[in-house]
Coordinates of C-alpha atoms in Angstrom, one line a residue:
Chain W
X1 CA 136.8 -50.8 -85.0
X2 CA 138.5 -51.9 -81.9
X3 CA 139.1 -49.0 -79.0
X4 CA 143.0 -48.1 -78.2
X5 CA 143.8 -47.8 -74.5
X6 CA 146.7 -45.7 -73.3
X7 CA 148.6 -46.1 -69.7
X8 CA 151.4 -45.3 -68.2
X9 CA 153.8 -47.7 -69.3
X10 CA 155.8 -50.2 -69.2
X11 CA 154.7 -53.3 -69.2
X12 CA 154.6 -54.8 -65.4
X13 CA 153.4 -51.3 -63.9
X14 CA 150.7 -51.2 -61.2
X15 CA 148.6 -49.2 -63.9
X16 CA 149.2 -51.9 -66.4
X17 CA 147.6 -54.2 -63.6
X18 CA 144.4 -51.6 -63.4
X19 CA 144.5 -51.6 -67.5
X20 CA 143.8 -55.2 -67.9
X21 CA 141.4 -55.3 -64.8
X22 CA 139.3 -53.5 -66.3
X23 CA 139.7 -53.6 -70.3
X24 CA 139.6 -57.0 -72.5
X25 CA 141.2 -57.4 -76.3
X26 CA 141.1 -54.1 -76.6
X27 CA 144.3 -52.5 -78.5
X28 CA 147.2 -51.2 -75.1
X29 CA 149.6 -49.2 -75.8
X30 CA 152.1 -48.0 -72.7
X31 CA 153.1 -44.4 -72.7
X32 CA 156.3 -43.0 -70.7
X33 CA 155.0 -41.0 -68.7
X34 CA 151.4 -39.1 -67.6
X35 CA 151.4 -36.2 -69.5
X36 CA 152.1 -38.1 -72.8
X37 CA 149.4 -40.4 -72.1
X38 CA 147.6 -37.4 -71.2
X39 CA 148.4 -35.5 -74.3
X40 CA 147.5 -38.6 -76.8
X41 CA 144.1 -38.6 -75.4
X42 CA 143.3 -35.2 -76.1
X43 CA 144.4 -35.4 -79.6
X44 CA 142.1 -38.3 -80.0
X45 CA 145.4 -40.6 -80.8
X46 CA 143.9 -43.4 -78.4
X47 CA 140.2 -43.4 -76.8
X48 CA 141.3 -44.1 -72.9
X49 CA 143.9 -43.1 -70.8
X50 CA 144.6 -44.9 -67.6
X51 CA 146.8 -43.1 -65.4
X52 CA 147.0 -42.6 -61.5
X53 CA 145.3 -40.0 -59.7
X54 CA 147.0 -40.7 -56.2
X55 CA 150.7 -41.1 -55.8
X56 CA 152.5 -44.0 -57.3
X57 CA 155.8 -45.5 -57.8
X58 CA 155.2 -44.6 -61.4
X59 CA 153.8 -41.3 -60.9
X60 CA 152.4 -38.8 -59.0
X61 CA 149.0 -37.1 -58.0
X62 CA 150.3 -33.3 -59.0
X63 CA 151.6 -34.8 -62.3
X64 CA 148.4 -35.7 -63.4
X65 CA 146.3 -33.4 -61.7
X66 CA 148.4 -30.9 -63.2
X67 CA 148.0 -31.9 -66.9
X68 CA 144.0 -32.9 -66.7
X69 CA 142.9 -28.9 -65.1
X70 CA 145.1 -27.7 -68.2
X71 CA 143.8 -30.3 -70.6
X72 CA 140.3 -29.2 -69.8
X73 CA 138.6 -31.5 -72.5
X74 CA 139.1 -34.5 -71.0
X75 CA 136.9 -36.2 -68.4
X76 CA 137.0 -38.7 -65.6
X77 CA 134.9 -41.8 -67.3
X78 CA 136.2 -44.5 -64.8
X79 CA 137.9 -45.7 -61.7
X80 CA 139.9 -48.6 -60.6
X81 CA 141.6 -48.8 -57.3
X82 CA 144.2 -51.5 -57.0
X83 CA 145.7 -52.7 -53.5
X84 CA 150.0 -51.4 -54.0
X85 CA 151.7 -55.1 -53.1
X86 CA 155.0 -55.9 -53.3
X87 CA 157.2 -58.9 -53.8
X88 CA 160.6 -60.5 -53.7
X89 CA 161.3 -61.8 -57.1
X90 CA 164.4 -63.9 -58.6
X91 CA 165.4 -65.5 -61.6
X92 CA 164.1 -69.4 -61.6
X93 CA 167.1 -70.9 -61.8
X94 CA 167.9 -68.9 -58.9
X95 CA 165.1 -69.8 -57.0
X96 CA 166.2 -72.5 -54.8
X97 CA 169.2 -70.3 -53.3
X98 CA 168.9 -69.2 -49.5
X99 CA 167.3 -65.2 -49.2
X100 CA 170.6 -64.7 -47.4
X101 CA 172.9 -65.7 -50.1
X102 CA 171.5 -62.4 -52.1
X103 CA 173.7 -60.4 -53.3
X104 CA 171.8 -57.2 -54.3
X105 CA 168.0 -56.2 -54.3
X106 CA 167.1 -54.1 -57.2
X107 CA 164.2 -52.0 -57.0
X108 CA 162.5 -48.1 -57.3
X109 CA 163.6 -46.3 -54.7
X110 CA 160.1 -45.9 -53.3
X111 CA 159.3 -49.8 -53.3
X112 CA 162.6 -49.9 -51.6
X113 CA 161.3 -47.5 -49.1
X114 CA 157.9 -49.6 -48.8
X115 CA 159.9 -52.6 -48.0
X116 CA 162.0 -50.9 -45.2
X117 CA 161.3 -53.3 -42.4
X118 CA 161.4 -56.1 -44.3
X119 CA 164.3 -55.6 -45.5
X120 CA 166.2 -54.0 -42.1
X121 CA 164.4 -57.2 -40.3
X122 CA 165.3 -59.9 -42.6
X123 CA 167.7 -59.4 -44.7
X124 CA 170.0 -56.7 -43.3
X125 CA 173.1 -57.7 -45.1
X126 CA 171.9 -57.3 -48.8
X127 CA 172.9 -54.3 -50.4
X128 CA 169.8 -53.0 -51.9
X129 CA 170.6 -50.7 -55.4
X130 CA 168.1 -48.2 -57.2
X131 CA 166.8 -48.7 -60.8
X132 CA 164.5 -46.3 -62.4
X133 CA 161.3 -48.3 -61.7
X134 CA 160.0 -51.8 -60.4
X135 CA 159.8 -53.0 -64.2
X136 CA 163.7 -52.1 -64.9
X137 CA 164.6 -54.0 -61.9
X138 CA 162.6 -57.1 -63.0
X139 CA 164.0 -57.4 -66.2
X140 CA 167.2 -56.8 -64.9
X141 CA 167.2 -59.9 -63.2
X142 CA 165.6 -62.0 -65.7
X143 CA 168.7 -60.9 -68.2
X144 CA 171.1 -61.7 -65.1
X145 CA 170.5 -65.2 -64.5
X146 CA 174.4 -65.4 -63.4
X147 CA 173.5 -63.2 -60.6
X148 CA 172.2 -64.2 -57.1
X149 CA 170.4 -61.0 -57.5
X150 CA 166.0 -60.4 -56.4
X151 CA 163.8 -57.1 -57.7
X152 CA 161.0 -55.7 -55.6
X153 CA 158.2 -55.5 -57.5
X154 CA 154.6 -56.1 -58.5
X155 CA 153.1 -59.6 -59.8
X156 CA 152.2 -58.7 -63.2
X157 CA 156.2 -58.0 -63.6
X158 CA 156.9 -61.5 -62.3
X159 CA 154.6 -62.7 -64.7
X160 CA 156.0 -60.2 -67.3
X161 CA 159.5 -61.0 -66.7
X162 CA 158.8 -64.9 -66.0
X163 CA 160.1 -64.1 -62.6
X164 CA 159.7 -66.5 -59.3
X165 CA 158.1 -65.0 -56.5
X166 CA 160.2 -66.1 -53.6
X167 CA 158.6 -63.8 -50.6
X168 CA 155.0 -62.5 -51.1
X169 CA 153.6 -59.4 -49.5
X170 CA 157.0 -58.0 -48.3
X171 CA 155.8 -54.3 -47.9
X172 CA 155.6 -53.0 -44.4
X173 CA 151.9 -51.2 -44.4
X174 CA 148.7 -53.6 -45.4
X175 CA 145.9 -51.4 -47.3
X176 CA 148.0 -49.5 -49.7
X177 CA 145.8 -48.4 -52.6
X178 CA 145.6 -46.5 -55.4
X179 CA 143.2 -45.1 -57.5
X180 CA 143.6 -45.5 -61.5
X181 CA 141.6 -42.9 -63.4
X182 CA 140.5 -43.4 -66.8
X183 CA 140.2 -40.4 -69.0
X184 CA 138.3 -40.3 -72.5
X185 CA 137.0 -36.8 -74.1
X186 CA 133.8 -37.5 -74.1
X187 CA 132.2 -37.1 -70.9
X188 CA 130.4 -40.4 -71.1
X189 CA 130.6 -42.9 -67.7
X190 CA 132.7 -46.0 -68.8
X191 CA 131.2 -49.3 -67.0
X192 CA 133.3 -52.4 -66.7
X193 CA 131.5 -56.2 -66.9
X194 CA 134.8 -57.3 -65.5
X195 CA 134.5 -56.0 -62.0
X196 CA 131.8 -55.6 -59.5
X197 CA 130.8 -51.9 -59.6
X198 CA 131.7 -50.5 -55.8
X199 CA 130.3 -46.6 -56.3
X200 CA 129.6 -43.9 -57.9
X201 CA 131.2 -40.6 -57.5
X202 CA 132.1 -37.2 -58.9
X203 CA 135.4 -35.3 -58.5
X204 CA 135.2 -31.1 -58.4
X205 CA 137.5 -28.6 -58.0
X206 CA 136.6 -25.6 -56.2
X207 CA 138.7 -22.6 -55.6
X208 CA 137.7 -20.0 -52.6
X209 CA 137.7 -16.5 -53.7
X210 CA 140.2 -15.4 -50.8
X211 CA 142.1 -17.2 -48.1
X212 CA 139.8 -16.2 -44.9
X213 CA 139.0 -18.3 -42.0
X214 CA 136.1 -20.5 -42.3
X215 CA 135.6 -20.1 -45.7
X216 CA 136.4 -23.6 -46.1
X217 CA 133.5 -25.0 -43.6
X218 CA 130.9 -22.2 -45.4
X219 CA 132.0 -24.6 -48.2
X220 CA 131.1 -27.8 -46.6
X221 CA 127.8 -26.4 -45.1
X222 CA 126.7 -26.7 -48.9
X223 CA 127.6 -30.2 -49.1
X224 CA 126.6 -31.3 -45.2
X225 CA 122.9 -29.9 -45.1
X226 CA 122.2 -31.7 -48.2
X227 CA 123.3 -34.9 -46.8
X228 CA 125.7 -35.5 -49.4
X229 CA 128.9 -37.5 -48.6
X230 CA 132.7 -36.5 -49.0
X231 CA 134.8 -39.2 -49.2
X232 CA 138.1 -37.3 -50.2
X233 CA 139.3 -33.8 -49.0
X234 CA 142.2 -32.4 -50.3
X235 CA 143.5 -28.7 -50.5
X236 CA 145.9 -28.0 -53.3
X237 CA 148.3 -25.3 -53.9
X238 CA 147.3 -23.0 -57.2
X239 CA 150.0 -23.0 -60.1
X240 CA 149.7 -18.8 -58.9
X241 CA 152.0 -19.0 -56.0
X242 CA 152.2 -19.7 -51.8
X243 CA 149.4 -19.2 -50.3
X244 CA 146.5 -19.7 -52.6
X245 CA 144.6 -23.1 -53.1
X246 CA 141.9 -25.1 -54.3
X247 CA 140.0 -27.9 -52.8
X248 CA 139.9 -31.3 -54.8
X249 CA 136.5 -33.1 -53.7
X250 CA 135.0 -36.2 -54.2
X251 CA 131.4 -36.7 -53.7
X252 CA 130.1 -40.1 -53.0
X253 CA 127.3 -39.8 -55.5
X254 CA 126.0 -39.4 -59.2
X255 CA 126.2 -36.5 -60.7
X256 CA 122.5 -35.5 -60.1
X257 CA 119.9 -33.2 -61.9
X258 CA 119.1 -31.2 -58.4
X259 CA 121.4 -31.7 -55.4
X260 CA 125.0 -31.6 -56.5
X261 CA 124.2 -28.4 -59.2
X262 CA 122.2 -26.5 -56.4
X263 CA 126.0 -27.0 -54.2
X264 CA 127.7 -26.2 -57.0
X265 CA 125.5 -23.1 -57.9
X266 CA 125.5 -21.9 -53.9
X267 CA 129.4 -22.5 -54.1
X268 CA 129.7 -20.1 -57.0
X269 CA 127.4 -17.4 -55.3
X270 CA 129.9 -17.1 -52.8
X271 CA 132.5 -16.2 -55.4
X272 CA 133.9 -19.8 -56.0
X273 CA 135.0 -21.3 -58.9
X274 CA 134.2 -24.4 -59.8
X275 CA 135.2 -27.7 -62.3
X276 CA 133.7 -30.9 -62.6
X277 CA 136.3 -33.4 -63.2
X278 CA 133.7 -36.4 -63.9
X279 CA 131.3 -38.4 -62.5
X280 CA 131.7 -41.6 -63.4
X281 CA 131.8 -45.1 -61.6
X282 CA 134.6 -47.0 -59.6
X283 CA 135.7 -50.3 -59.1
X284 CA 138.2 -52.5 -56.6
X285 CA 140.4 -55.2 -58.3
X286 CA 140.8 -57.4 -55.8
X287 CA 144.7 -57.7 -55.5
X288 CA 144.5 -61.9 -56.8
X289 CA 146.8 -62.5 -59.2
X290 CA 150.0 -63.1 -57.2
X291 CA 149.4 -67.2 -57.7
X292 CA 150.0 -66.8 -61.1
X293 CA 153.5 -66.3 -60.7
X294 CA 154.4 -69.1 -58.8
Chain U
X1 CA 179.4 -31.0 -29.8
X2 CA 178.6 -30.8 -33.3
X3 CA 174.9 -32.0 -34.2
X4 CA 174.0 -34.1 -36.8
X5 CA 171.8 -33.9 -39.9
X6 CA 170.1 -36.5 -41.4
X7 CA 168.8 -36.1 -45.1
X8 CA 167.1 -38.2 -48.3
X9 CA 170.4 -38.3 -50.1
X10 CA 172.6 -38.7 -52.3
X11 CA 173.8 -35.0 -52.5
X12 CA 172.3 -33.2 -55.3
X13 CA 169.2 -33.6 -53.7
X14 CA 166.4 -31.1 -53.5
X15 CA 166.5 -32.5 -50.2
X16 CA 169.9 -31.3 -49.8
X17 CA 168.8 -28.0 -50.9
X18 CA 166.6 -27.2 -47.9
X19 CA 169.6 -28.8 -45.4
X20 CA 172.1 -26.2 -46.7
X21 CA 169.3 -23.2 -46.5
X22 CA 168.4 -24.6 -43.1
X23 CA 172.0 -25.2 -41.3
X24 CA 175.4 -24.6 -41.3
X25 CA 178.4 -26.4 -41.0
X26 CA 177.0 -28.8 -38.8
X27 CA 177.9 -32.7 -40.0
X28 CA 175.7 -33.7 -42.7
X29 CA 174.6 -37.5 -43.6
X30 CA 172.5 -38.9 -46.5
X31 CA 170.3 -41.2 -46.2
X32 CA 169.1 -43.5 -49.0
X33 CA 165.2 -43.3 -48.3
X34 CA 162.8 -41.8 -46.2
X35 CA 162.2 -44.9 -43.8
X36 CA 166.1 -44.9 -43.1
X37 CA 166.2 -41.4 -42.2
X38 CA 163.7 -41.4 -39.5
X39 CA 164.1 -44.6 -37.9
X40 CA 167.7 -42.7 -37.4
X41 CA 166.6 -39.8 -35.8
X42 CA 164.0 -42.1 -33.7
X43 CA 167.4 -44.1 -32.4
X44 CA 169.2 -40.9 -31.9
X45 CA 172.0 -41.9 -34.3
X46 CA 171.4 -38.2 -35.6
X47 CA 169.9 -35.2 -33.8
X48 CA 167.7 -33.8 -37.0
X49 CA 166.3 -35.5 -39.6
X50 CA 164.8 -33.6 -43.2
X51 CA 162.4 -35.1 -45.0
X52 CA 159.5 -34.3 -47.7
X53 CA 156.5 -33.8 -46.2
X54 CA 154.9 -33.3 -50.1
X55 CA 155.4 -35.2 -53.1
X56 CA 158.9 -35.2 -54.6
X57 CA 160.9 -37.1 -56.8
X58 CA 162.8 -38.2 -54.2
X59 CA 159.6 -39.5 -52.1
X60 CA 156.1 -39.3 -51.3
X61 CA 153.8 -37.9 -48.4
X62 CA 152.7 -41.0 -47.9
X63 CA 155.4 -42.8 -46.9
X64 CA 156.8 -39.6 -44.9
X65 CA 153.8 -39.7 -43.3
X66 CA 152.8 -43.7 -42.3
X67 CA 156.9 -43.5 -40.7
X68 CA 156.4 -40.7 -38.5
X69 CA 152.7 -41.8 -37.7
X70 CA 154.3 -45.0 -36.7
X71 CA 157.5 -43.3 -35.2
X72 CA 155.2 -41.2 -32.4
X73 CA 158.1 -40.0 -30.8
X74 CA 159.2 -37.8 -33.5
X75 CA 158.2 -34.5 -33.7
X76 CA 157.7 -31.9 -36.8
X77 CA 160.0 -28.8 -35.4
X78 CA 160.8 -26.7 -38.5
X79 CA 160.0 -26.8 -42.0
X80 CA 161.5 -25.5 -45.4
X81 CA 159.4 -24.6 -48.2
X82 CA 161.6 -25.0 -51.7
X83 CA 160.6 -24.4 -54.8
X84 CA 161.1 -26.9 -57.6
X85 CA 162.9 -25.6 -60.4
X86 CA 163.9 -28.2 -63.0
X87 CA 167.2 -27.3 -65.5
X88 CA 168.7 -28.9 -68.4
X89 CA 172.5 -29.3 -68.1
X90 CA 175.6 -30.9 -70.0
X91 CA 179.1 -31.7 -69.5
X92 CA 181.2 -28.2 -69.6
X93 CA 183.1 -29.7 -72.7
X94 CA 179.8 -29.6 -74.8
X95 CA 178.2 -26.3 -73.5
X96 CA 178.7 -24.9 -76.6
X97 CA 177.0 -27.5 -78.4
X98 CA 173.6 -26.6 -80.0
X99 CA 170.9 -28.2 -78.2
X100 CA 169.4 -30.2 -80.9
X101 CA 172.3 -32.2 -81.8
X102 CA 171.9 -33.9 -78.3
X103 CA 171.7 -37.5 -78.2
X104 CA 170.0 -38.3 -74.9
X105 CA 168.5 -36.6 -72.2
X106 CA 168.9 -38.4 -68.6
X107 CA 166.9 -37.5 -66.1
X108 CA 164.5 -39.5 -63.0
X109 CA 160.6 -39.8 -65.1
X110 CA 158.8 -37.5 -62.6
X111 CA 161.3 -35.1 -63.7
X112 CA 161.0 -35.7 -67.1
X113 CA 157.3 -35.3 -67.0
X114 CA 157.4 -31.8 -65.6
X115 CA 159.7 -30.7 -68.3
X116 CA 156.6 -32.6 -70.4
X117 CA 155.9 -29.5 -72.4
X118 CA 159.2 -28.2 -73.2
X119 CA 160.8 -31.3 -74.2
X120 CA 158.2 -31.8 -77.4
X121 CA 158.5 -28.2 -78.5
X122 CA 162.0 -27.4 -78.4
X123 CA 164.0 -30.4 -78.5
X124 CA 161.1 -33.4 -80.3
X125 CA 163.8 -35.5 -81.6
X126 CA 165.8 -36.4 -78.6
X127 CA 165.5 -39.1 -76.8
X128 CA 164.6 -38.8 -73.2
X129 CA 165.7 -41.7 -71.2
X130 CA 165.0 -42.9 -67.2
X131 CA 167.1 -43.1 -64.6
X132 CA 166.8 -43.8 -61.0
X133 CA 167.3 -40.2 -59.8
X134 CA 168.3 -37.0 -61.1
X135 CA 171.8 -36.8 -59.2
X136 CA 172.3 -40.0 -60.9
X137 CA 171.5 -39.0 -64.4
X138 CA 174.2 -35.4 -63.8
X139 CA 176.4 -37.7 -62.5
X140 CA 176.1 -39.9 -65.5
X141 CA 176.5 -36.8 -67.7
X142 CA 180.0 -35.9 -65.4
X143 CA 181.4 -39.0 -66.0
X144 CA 180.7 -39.0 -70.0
X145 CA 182.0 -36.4 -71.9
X146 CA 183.0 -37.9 -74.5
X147 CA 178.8 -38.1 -75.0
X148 CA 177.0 -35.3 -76.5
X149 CA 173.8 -35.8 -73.3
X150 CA 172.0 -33.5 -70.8
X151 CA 170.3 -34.2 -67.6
X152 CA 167.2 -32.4 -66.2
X153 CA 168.2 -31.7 -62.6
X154 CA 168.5 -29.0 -60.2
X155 CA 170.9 -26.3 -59.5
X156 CA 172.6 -28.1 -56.9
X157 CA 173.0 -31.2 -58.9
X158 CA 175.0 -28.5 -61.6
X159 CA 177.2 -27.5 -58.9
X160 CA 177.9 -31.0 -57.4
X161 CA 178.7 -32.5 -60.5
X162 CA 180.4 -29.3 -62.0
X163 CA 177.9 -29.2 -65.2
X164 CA 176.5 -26.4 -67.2
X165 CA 173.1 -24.8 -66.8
X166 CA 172.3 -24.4 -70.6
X167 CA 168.6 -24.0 -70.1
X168 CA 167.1 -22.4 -67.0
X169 CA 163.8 -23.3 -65.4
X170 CA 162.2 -26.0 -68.2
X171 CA 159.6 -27.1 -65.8
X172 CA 156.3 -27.1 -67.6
X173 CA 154.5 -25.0 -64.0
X174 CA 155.9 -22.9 -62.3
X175 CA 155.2 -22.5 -58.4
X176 CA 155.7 -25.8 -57.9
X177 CA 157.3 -25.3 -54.2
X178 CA 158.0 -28.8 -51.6
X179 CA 157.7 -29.0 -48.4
X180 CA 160.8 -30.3 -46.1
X181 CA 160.1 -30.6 -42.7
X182 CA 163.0 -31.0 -39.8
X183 CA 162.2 -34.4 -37.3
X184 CA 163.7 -34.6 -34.3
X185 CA 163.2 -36.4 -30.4
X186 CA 162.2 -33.3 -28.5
X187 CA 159.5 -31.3 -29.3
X188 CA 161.3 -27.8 -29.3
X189 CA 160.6 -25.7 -32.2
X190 CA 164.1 -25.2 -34.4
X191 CA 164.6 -21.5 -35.6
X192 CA 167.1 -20.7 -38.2
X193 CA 168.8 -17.6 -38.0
X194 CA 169.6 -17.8 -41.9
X195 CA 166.1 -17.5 -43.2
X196 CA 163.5 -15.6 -42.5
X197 CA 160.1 -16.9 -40.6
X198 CA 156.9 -16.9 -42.9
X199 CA 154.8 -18.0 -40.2
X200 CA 154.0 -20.3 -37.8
X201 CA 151.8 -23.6 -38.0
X202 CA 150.6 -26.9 -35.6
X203 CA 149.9 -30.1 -37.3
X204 CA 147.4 -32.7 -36.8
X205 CA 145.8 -35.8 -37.6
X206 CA 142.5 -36.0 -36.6
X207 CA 140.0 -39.6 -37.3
X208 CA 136.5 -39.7 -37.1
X209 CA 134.6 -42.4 -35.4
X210 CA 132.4 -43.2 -38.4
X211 CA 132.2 -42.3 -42.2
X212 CA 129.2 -40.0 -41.9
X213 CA 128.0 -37.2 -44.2
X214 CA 128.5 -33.7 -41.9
X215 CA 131.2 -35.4 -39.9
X216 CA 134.1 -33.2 -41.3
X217 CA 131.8 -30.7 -41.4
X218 CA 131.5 -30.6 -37.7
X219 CA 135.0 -30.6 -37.3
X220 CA 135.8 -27.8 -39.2
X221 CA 133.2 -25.8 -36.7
X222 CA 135.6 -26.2 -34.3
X223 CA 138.1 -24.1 -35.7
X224 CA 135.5 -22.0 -37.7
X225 CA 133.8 -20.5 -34.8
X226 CA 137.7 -20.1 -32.8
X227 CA 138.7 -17.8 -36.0
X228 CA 141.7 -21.0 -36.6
X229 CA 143.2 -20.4 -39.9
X230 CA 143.5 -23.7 -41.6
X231 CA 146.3 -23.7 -44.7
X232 CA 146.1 -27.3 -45.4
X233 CA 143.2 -29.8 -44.9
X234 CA 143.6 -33.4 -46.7
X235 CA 141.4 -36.7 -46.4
X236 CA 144.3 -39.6 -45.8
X237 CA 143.2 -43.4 -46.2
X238 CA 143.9 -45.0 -42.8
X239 CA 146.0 -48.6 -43.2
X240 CA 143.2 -50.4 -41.7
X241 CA 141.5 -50.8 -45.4
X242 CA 139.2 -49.1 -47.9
X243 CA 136.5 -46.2 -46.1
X244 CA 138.1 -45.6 -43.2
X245 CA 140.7 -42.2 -43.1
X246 CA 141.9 -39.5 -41.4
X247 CA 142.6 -35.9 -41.6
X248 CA 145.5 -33.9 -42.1
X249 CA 145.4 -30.2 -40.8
X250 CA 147.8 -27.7 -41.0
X251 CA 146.2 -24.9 -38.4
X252 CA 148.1 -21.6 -39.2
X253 CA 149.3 -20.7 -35.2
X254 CA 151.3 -21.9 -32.9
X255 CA 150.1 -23.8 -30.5
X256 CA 148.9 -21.8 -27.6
X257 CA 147.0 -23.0 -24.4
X258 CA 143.8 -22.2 -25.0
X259 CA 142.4 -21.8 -28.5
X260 CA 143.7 -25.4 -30.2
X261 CA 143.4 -27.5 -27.2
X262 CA 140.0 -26.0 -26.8
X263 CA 139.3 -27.0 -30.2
X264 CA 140.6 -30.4 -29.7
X265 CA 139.4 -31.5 -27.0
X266 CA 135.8 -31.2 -28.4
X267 CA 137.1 -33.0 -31.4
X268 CA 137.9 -35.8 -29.1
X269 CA 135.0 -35.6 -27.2
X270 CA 132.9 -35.9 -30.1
X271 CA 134.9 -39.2 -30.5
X272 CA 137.6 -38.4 -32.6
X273 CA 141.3 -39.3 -32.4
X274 CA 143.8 -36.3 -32.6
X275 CA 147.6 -36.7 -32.3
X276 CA 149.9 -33.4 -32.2
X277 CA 152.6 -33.8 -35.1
X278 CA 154.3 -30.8 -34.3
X279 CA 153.9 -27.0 -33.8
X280 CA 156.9 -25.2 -35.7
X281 CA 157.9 -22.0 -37.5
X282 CA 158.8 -22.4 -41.2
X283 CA 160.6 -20.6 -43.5
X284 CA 160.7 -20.4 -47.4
X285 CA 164.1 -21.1 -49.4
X286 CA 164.0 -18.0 -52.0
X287 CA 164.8 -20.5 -55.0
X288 CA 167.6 -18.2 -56.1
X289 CA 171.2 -20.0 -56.4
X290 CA 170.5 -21.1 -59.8
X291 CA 173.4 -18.1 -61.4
X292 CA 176.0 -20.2 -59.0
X293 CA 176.6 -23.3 -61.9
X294 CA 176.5 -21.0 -65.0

């Protein structure tokens, strides 16, 4: 029986672009938004989820942070981080018009915000309107042939929407990532034989019994002695109000039989509380795929 | 002369929420992103500029943060701590419409996934649709009375648009609070003498010369040992590709002359890179205001 993989929909998303980087023939089907997608996989209604665990156009890193700590059940299988590029895109039979000649950009409001320079550099005179997301604007244009009108957004969209690519890369900060997560409820690591496997790590929560100074490095001191690597940090504000938090961590490692318990099991001494997310693999897509558009 | 205020626009904001908690009459321009609103402020078109310094639906950290990074010459001076508080609202002609019977619900999709929960259980059958923000969607519900919709937006948004607030506070967490932090040329501390001061706070970004395990944890000695309060500590990716990031500290003081430059000087001369965003009191809006559209 084939596997059905939820994502954050629709079609021409950058998590669409992580779906099919990393899953084949399988059965996709786009939700509307992360805590549906969310929500299907814990009822066992699909097998996957894919959905972004840092902030994107289409979503953001609360939003899903939010819904996995409440899901509980479900686990982090899988990773796929995908470079954020953006393009200037026009309907072909408008594709031999000067940039100038434009008379509206269409975008997301934060693809419009990514493109700032560009824009204020080169094109300063075209009016640039907001739509609800990158894929909105795309297919607005490719319905609005009449128009001399471009969308900001991603390659897979261009392709989507049969969209020319006119400026490539227009986005004013290189090395823009972000990491997709997949989700499944069995807490079994998902490997891809698409992609070159980068890493391995595992994600914990850990919340500090009271907001005291240094409690945070006492915290660390676990992870530093045993030599194991951090490469995210992030303190996070508790659903209980101002002033109390939790740390999200990601250890660069496997999920081992000795180290990573023993941290976990000193944290906890100290009156922590901790959740393992997942330990699970990640991979880099590589970003090609724009020359497919054009 | 009067000053100027910059903000993420349009009105209806919750943007424009912590502008009006923050100032007075004082002239007050939106902006159309985040980009646009500092590079004002930078070129002294306006003397203050407010902007999320955490995820909203309006805009992300990230790009807050790589536009002052690049700006340097802006400083954090104040900031505004608002709490999110998403409600459902119609046209006045159909307040006393049961809920049910509504067609569509508008709202921005960040917005409608916080409202994730209450949407399936109370109102399942109605179709929630996207729009580009949620001043656009009760704008949309203004102009259409003749339409039995709803937007999710805030209580501003009610006020603007002169809708009813027929379901208070639908957001699926509660404690959801953003931060709005006040740019501006000169780095003098802004007080407002309409809120009251929480606290005080000095931001930094901090690098590392190498991706080492124990690195951060050396770091964090430094305020450890110095009895430093830390509220906010978060691993960034830097723009110059995959592995390589910086920190982003919130130390709970004010600057002073000995303790933090202390501390940061034997950051730097362990070969780190710190930059001063700002040192600045800040002040938390109390969320009430909701009873003024219903």
């Amino acid at each position: 029986m084939s596997e059905t993989i939820g994502y954050l929909g629709p079609k021409g998303t950058f998590t669409k672009i992580a779906v099919d980087s990393m899953f084949n023939g399988e059965v996709k089907k786009g939700y509307k938004n992360i805590p549906e997608c969310i929500d299907a996989v814990q009822n066992k209604e699909i097998d996957y989820a894919v959905v972004p665990l840092e902030n994107t156009i289409e979503g953001t890193v609360n939003i899903t942070l939010d819904y996995i700590i409440q899901a509980k059940d479900v686990k982090i299988v899988s990773e796929v981080i995908v470079p954020i590029r953006q393009h200037l895109m026009v309907h072909s039979s408008n594709a031999a018009q000067p940039l100038d000649k434009l008379s509206i950009i269409y975008s997301h409001p934060h693809a419009i915000a990514q493109c700032h320079a560009y824009l204020r550099n080169e094109l300063p005179n075209v009016k640039a309107n907001s739509m609800a997301s990158t894929a909105a604007a795309a297919e607005y244009v490719s319905k609005h042939p009449e128009e001399n009108v471009a969308a900001i957004a991603n390659h897979l969209a261009a392709k989507e929407y049969d969209l020319s690519i006119v400026e490539k890369d227009i986005h004013d900060f290189d090395n823009n990532h972000t990491r997709f997560v997949v989700l499944h409820k069995e807490n079994a690591a998902l490997t891809s034989n698409k992609l070159e496997e980068k890493g391995y790590k595992t994600t914990i929560t850990v919340s500090l019994p009271s907001d005291r100074p240094g409690a945070l490095h006492q915290v660390l001191s676990a992870f530093a002695w045993r030599n194991l690597n951090l490469s995210k940090i992030e303190s996070r504000p508790m659903k209980t109000g101002l002033g109390n938090y939790y740390f999200l961590i990601d250890i660069e490692q496997k999920l081992d039989e000795v180290l990573i318990p023993n941290a976990i099991a000193e944290m906890e001494s100290l009156g922590c509380s901790v959740e393992i997310l997942g330990s699970y693999p990640y991979y880099l897509h590589s970003g090609n795929g724009v020359t497919l558009a054009i």
